[in-house]
Amino acid sequence: MLQSLRASDRMGDERFFLKSSIIMATIVVIAFSMQVLLGRSTFASPARVHAHAVLFMGWIVIYLVQNLLVRANRVDLHRKLGWIAAAWMAAMVVSGFIVTTAIVRAGTVPFFIQPLHFLVSDYLAIPTFAGLTAAAIAMRRRTEWHRRLHFCGMTILMGPAFGRLLPMPYLEPWAWESAFAVTLLFPLAGVLADRKHRGHVHAAWKWGIAAILGSFALTEAVTYAPVGTVIYEAVTAGYPGASLPPLEFQAPPDGPLTGRS
């Protein structure tokens, strides 16, 4: 009976995580493709932006493939790809900091997000993603923890996608918070799936959600504390971004990239 229950739990997990990975990948593709089709994104960007895009989209592919390999019972390939993913994640972290810093320094933060808020949120989201993912790798022999912590790490990465799907200019001054709130639907779906298939919620969801909410709370605290302004001034010193008030929303510029003509 116990073995049957565990087999049922395992199958329920595999179905949930595979379906979720497909949904996540689909949302990301739609979100970024839509921006290109609407003329709000351009390929005339610096090499660092293209490298960041390749790393980000590559991670989405890796996450999807890993779930497909588990479903196909190719754990051997799953483990080998996992080590490649670990190195890939390290490159993503470096790229994320580089691109965020460059955007803030150039003063090209999206107008519906305060420059300082953008800087702090990214600077905290990146290590939160890395921490959850590293924890998942460290607990790779404890499958239930491994899957759920990886999933929570992926949740962090869904913010930029929802930031491109939601009507962000109309959500100002709560645009960033709105995108964050929508991403929480994923781990909450995991909680509901556990209740359905197991009758209880696995502790990994509690830790993962706590990390996500902790990142949110720290972002809000640092953004509106004096230390946030100090960080912003240190990052933008000598760059165009230094001329922008860190806690003010900018006027939307004209042109297709913002939807104004």
mmCIF file of C-alpha atoms in Angstrom:
data_model
loop_
_atom_site.group_PDB
_atom_site.id
_atom_site.type_symbol
_atom_site.label_atom_id
_atom_site.label_comp_id
_atom_site.label_asym_id
_atom_site.label_seq_id
_atom_site.Cartn_x
_atom_site.Cartn_y
_atom_site.Cartn_z
ATOM 1 C CA MET A 1 0.000 0.000 0.000
ATOM 2 C CA LEU A 2 2.829 2.377 0.936
ATOM 3 C CA GLN A 3 4.754 1.566 -2.246
ATOM 4 C CA SER A 4 1.610 2.126 -4.323
ATOM 5 C CA LEU A 5 1.035 5.478 -2.637
ATOM 6 C CA ARG A 6 4.603 6.552 -3.324
ATOM 7 C CA ALA A 7 4.296 5.499 -6.953
ATOM 8 C CA SER A 8 1.103 7.525 -7.221
ATOM 9 C CA ASP A 9 2.830 10.535 -5.648
ATOM 10 C CA ARG A 10 5.714 10.203 -8.081
ATOM 11 C CA MET A 11 3.455 10.049 -11.129
ATOM 12 C CA GLY A 12 1.432 13.000 -9.879
ATOM 13 C CA ASP A 13 4.633 14.985 -9.413
ATOM 14 C CA GLU A 14 5.918 14.134 -12.876
ATOM 15 C CA ARG A 15 2.675 15.153 -14.557
ATOM 16 C CA PHE A 16 2.470 18.418 -12.631
ATOM 17 C CA PHE A 17 6.063 19.499 -13.196
ATOM 18 C CA LEU A 18 6.075 18.526 -16.864
ATOM 19 C CA LYS A 19 2.819 20.369 -17.590
ATOM 20 C CA SER A 20 4.034 23.382 -15.607
ATOM 21 C CA SER A 21 7.346 23.490 -17.482
ATOM 22 C CA ILE A 22 5.470 23.467 -20.798
ATOM 23 C CA ILE A 23 3.181 26.280 -19.608
ATOM 24 C CA MET A 24 6.144 28.324 -18.377
ATOM 25 C CA ALA A 25 8.056 27.898 -21.625
ATOM 26 C CA THR A 26 4.979 28.801 -23.656
ATOM 27 C CA ILE A 27 4.375 31.972 -21.638
ATOM 28 C CA VAL A 28 7.985 33.080 -22.072
ATOM 29 C CA VAL A 29 7.963 32.479 -25.838
ATOM 30 C CA ILE A 30 4.660 34.300 -26.279
ATOM 31 C CA ALA A 31 5.721 37.211 -24.091
ATOM 32 C CA PHE A 32 9.006 37.934 -25.820
ATOM 33 C CA SER A 33 7.737 37.133 -29.328
ATOM 34 C CA MET A 34 4.820 39.497 -28.845
ATOM 35 C CA GLN A 35 7.192 42.365 -28.083
ATOM 36 C CA VAL A 36 9.058 41.741 -31.331
ATOM 37 C CA LEU A 37 5.856 41.496 -33.367
ATOM 38 C CA LEU A 38 4.516 44.734 -31.862
ATOM 39 C CA GLY A 39 7.759 46.541 -32.586
ATOM 40 C CA ARG A 40 8.500 47.096 -28.905
ATOM 41 C CA SER A 41 11.711 45.073 -28.985
ATOM 42 C CA THR A 42 14.595 45.435 -31.348
ATOM 43 C CA PHE A 43 17.507 43.228 -32.344
ATOM 44 C CA ALA A 44 19.673 46.350 -32.555
ATOM 45 C CA SER A 45 20.926 45.806 -29.020
ATOM 46 C CA PRO A 46 24.429 45.433 -27.543
ATOM 47 C CA ALA A 47 26.037 42.004 -27.556
ATOM 48 C CA ARG A 48 25.569 41.683 -23.795
ATOM 49 C CA VAL A 49 21.790 41.858 -24.263
ATOM 50 C CA HIS A 50 21.828 39.133 -26.915
ATOM 51 C CA ALA A 51 24.048 36.965 -24.718
ATOM 52 C CA HIS A 52 21.663 37.484 -21.812
ATOM 53 C CA ALA A 53 18.695 36.526 -23.999
ATOM 54 C CA VAL A 54 20.437 33.342 -25.167
ATOM 55 C CA LEU A 55 21.298 32.372 -21.601
ATOM 56 C CA PHE A 56 17.793 33.103 -20.308
ATOM 57 C CA MET A 57 15.973 31.302 -23.115
ATOM 58 C CA GLY A 58 18.490 28.478 -22.946
ATOM 59 C CA TRP A 59 17.640 27.962 -19.293
ATOM 60 C CA ILE A 60 13.948 27.723 -20.135
ATOM 61 C CA VAL A 61 14.788 25.037 -22.691
ATOM 62 C CA ILE A 62 17.009 23.190 -20.212
ATOM 63 C CA TYR A 63 14.287 23.198 -17.572
ATOM 64 C CA LEU A 64 11.729 21.854 -20.044
ATOM 65 C CA VAL A 65 14.086 19.169 -21.362
ATOM 66 C CA GLN A 66 14.968 18.075 -17.830
ATOM 67 C CA ASN A 67 11.309 17.465 -17.074
ATOM 68 C CA LEU A 68 10.868 15.602 -20.356
ATOM 69 C CA LEU A 69 13.854 13.379 -19.526
ATOM 70 C CA VAL A 70 12.401 12.518 -16.132
ATOM 71 C CA ARG A 71 9.064 11.679 -17.732
ATOM 72 C CA ALA A 72 10.889 9.451 -20.244
ATOM 73 C CA ASN A 73 12.780 7.781 -17.370
ATOM 74 C CA ARG A 74 16.138 8.947 -18.737
ATOM 75 C CA VAL A 75 17.558 9.868 -15.364
ATOM 76 C CA ASP A 76 21.085 9.241 -16.659
ATOM 77 C CA LEU A 77 20.785 12.037 -19.222
ATOM 78 C CA HIS A 78 18.927 14.195 -16.707
ATOM 79 C CA ARG A 79 21.896 14.042 -14.342
ATOM 80 C CA LYS A 80 24.449 14.813 -17.054
ATOM 81 C CA LEU A 81 22.457 17.793 -18.287
ATOM 82 C CA GLY A 82 22.102 18.908 -14.690
ATOM 83 C CA TRP A 83 25.828 19.608 -14.403
ATOM 84 C CA ILE A 84 25.742 21.615 -17.608
ATOM 85 C CA ALA A 85 22.791 23.519 -16.158
ATOM 86 C CA ALA A 86 24.796 24.362 -13.037
ATOM 87 C CA ALA A 87 27.493 26.062 -15.113
ATOM 88 C CA TRP A 88 24.796 27.677 -17.258
ATOM 89 C CA MET A 89 23.201 29.159 -14.144
ATOM 90 C CA ALA A 90 26.495 30.740 -13.098
ATOM 91 C CA ALA A 91 26.752 32.441 -16.488
ATOM 92 C CA MET A 92 23.147 33.653 -16.145
ATOM 93 C CA VAL A 93 23.921 35.275 -12.792
ATOM 94 C CA VAL A 94 26.896 37.179 -14.185
ATOM 95 C CA SER A 95 24.959 38.217 -17.282
ATOM 96 C CA GLY A 96 21.963 39.321 -15.219
ATOM 97 C CA PHE A 97 24.026 41.680 -13.086
ATOM 98 C CA ILE A 98 25.837 43.071 -16.130
ATOM 99 C CA VAL A 99 22.657 43.809 -18.101
ATOM 100 C CA THR A 100 20.758 45.272 -15.137
ATOM 101 C CA THR A 101 23.663 47.557 -14.270
ATOM 102 C CA ALA A 102 24.015 48.690 -17.887
ATOM 103 C CA ILE A 103 20.288 49.515 -18.173
ATOM 104 C CA VAL A 104 20.268 51.540 -14.961
ATOM 105 C CA ARG A 105 23.461 53.360 -15.841
ATOM 106 C CA ALA A 106 22.121 54.250 -19.284
ATOM 107 C CA GLY A 107 18.906 55.590 -17.761
ATOM 108 C CA THR A 108 16.774 53.270 -19.899
ATOM 109 C CA VAL A 109 14.748 51.596 -17.154
ATOM 110 C CA PRO A 110 11.108 51.010 -18.260
ATOM 111 C CA PHE A 111 9.179 54.190 -17.479
ATOM 112 C CA PHE A 112 6.547 52.382 -15.402
ATOM 113 C CA ILE A 113 9.149 51.248 -12.831
ATOM 114 C CA GLN A 114 11.192 53.544 -10.623
ATOM 115 C CA PRO A 115 14.892 53.293 -11.551
ATOM 116 C CA LEU A 116 15.944 52.408 -8.010
ATOM 117 C CA HIS A 117 13.159 49.833 -7.690
ATOM 118 C CA PHE A 118 14.288 48.198 -10.931
ATOM 119 C CA LEU A 119 17.900 48.081 -9.751
ATOM 120 C CA VAL A 120 17.170 46.641 -6.315
ATOM 121 C CA SER A 121 14.577 44.136 -7.532
ATOM 122 C CA ASP A 122 16.945 42.668 -10.112
ATOM 123 C CA TYR A 123 19.935 42.717 -7.783
ATOM 124 C CA LEU A 124 17.922 40.660 -5.275
ATOM 125 C CA ALA A 125 15.963 38.465 -7.707
ATOM 126 C CA ILE A 126 19.149 37.147 -9.327
ATOM 127 C CA PRO A 127 20.702 35.752 -6.118
ATOM 128 C CA THR A 128 17.290 34.469 -4.998
ATOM 129 C CA PHE A 129 16.994 32.484 -8.222
ATOM 130 C CA ALA A 130 20.585 31.284 -7.856
ATOM 131 C CA GLY A 131 20.100 30.355 -4.205
ATOM 132 C CA LEU A 132 16.968 28.319 -4.840
ATOM 133 C CA THR A 133 18.567 26.607 -7.824
ATOM 134 C CA ALA A 134 21.782 25.870 -5.923
ATOM 135 C CA ALA A 135 19.713 24.426 -3.072
ATOM 136 C CA ALA A 136 17.856 22.241 -5.578
ATOM 137 C CA ILE A 137 21.171 20.983 -6.973
ATOM 138 C CA ALA A 138 22.503 20.310 -3.477
ATOM 139 C CA MET A 139 19.374 18.278 -2.713
ATOM 140 C CA ARG A 140 19.372 16.407 -6.025
ATOM 141 C CA ARG A 141 19.222 13.038 -4.235
ATOM 142 C CA ARG A 142 16.028 14.103 -2.464
ATOM 143 C CA THR A 143 13.795 14.254 -5.504
ATOM 144 C CA GLU A 144 10.776 15.873 -3.870
ATOM 145 C CA TRP A 145 12.864 18.777 -2.560
ATOM 146 C CA HIS A 146 14.890 18.980 -5.772
ATOM 147 C CA ARG A 147 11.857 19.385 -8.024
ATOM 148 C CA ARG A 148 10.074 21.940 -5.882
ATOM 149 C CA LEU A 149 13.077 24.165 -5.208
ATOM 150 C CA HIS A 150 13.951 24.201 -8.918
ATOM 151 C CA PHE A 151 10.342 25.125 -9.648
ATOM 152 C CA CYS A 152 10.470 28.042 -7.194
ATOM 153 C CA GLY A 153 13.682 29.214 -8.832
ATOM 154 C CA MET A 154 11.935 29.158 -12.190
ATOM 155 C CA THR A 155 9.119 31.209 -10.685
ATOM 156 C CA ILE A 156 11.571 34.073 -10.124
ATOM 157 C CA LEU A 157 12.434 34.044 -13.826
ATOM 158 C CA MET A 158 8.807 34.385 -14.896
ATOM 159 C CA GLY A 159 8.659 38.010 -13.738
ATOM 160 C CA PRO A 160 10.185 39.470 -16.937
ATOM 161 C CA ALA A 161 7.743 37.441 -19.047
ATOM 162 C CA PHE A 162 4.692 38.692 -17.176
ATOM 163 C CA GLY A 163 6.172 42.179 -17.306
ATOM 164 C CA ARG A 164 5.783 41.923 -21.080
ATOM 165 C CA LEU A 165 2.322 40.378 -21.059
ATOM 166 C CA LEU A 166 0.583 42.557 -18.493
ATOM 167 C CA PRO A 167 -0.502 46.126 -19.358
ATOM 168 C CA MET A 168 2.305 47.497 -17.211
ATOM 169 C CA PRO A 169 1.885 51.233 -18.051
ATOM 170 C CA TYR A 170 -1.700 51.055 -16.805
ATOM 171 C CA LEU A 171 -0.632 49.354 -13.576
ATOM 172 C CA GLU A 172 1.677 52.157 -12.497
ATOM 173 C CA PRO A 173 2.630 52.725 -9.687
ATOM 174 C CA TRP A 174 2.124 49.048 -8.862
ATOM 175 C CA ALA A 175 3.416 47.567 -12.112
ATOM 176 C CA TRP A 176 6.331 45.666 -10.615
ATOM 177 C CA GLU A 177 4.286 44.400 -7.697
ATOM 178 C CA SER A 178 1.550 43.252 -10.101
ATOM 179 C CA ALA A 179 3.954 41.172 -12.178
ATOM 180 C CA PHE A 180 5.403 39.693 -9.003
ATOM 181 C CA ALA A 181 1.951 38.765 -7.694
ATOM 182 C CA VAL A 182 1.103 36.871 -10.888
ATOM 183 C CA THR A 183 4.291 34.786 -10.668
ATOM 184 C CA LEU A 184 3.140 33.511 -7.277
ATOM 185 C CA LEU A 185 0.350 31.619 -9.039
ATOM 186 C CA PHE A 186 2.917 28.973 -10.000
ATOM 187 C CA PRO A 187 4.082 27.884 -6.531
ATOM 188 C CA LEU A 188 0.507 28.230 -5.285
ATOM 189 C CA ALA A 189 -0.519 25.792 -8.014
ATOM 190 C CA GLY A 190 2.176 23.470 -6.680
ATOM 191 C CA VAL A 191 0.702 23.698 -3.198
ATOM 192 C CA LEU A 192 -2.748 22.820 -4.539
ATOM 193 C CA ALA A 193 -1.317 19.933 -6.564
ATOM 194 C CA ASP A 194 0.313 18.522 -3.433
ATOM 195 C CA ARG A 195 -2.952 18.719 -1.545
ATOM 196 C CA LYS A 196 -4.694 16.910 -4.367
ATOM 197 C CA HIS A 197 -2.161 14.131 -4.924
ATOM 198 C CA ARG A 198 -0.675 13.771 -1.421
ATOM 199 C CA GLY A 199 -3.181 15.210 0.981
ATOM 200 C CA HIS A 200 -0.522 17.482 2.449
ATOM 201 C CA VAL A 201 1.868 20.226 1.322
ATOM 202 C CA HIS A 202 5.539 19.331 1.021
ATOM 203 C CA ALA A 203 7.865 21.469 3.163
ATOM 204 C CA ALA A 204 9.885 22.503 0.086
ATOM 205 C CA TRP A 205 7.014 24.711 -1.062
ATOM 206 C CA LYS A 206 7.049 26.521 2.266
ATOM 207 C CA TRP A 207 10.779 27.209 2.057
ATOM 208 C CA GLY A 208 10.618 28.168 -1.622
ATOM 209 C CA ILE A 209 7.677 30.523 -1.211
ATOM 210 C CA ALA A 210 9.286 31.995 1.905
ATOM 211 C CA ALA A 211 12.431 32.759 -0.117
ATOM 212 C CA ILE A 212 10.394 34.402 -2.878
ATOM 213 C CA LEU A 213 8.377 36.500 -0.440
ATOM 214 C CA GLY A 214 11.537 37.342 1.477
ATOM 215 C CA SER A 215 13.108 38.675 -1.701
ATOM 216 C CA PHE A 216 9.993 40.777 -2.308
ATOM 217 C CA ALA A 217 9.983 42.192 1.217
ATOM 218 C CA LEU A 218 13.698 42.989 1.118
ATOM 219 C CA THR A 219 13.304 44.667 -2.269
ATOM 220 C CA GLU A 220 10.597 46.951 -0.936
ATOM 221 C CA ALA A 221 12.558 47.689 2.238
ATOM 222 C CA VAL A 222 15.846 48.532 0.500
ATOM 223 C CA THR A 223 14.185 50.530 -2.268
ATOM 224 C CA TYR A 224 12.548 52.967 0.108
ATOM 225 C CA ALA A 225 15.354 53.105 2.688
ATOM 226 C CA PRO A 226 18.298 55.550 2.536
ATOM 227 C CA VAL A 227 20.644 52.676 1.715
ATOM 228 C CA GLY A 228 18.802 52.183 -1.577
ATOM 229 C CA THR A 229 19.613 55.691 -2.726
ATOM 230 C CA VAL A 230 23.249 55.199 -1.699
ATOM 231 C CA ILE A 231 23.443 52.038 -3.802
ATOM 232 C CA TYR A 232 21.826 53.755 -6.772
ATOM 233 C CA GLU A 233 24.199 56.705 -6.623
ATOM 234 C CA ALA A 234 27.199 54.386 -6.382
ATOM 235 C CA VAL A 235 26.069 52.326 -9.392
ATOM 236 C CA THR A 236 25.168 55.282 -11.635
ATOM 237 C CA ALA A 237 27.960 57.715 -10.714
ATOM 238 C CA GLY A 238 29.384 59.182 -13.909
ATOM 239 C CA TYR A 239 26.626 57.719 -16.103
ATOM 240 C CA PRO A 240 23.415 59.196 -17.612
ATOM 241 C CA GLY A 241 21.296 57.301 -15.102
ATOM 242 C CA ALA A 242 22.674 59.488 -12.327
ATOM 243 C CA SER A 243 20.583 62.392 -13.628
ATOM 244 C CA LEU A 244 17.313 60.505 -13.070
ATOM 245 C CA PRO A 245 15.518 60.776 -9.711
ATOM 246 C CA PRO A 246 15.817 57.220 -8.368
ATOM 247 C CA LEU A 247 12.299 57.076 -6.961
ATOM 248 C CA GLU A 248 10.367 58.876 -9.676
ATOM 249 C CA PHE A 249 8.553 57.355 -12.634
ATOM 250 C CA GLN A 250 9.728 58.711 -15.952
ATOM 251 C CA ALA A 251 7.435 60.099 -18.655
ATOM 252 C CA PRO A 252 6.811 57.511 -21.382
ATOM 253 C CA PRO A 253 8.860 58.390 -24.470
ATOM 254 C CA ASP A 254 7.343 58.536 -27.937
ATOM 255 C CA GLY A 255 7.832 55.677 -30.346
ATOM 256 C CA PRO A 256 6.861 52.036 -30.976
ATOM 257 C CA LEU A 257 8.967 50.700 -28.140
ATOM 258 C CA THR A 258 6.534 52.159 -25.639
ATOM 259 C CA GLY A 259 3.373 51.969 -27.692
ATOM 260 C CA ARG A 260 3.202 55.733 -28.244
ATOM 261 C CA SER A 261 3.458 57.422 -31.622
#
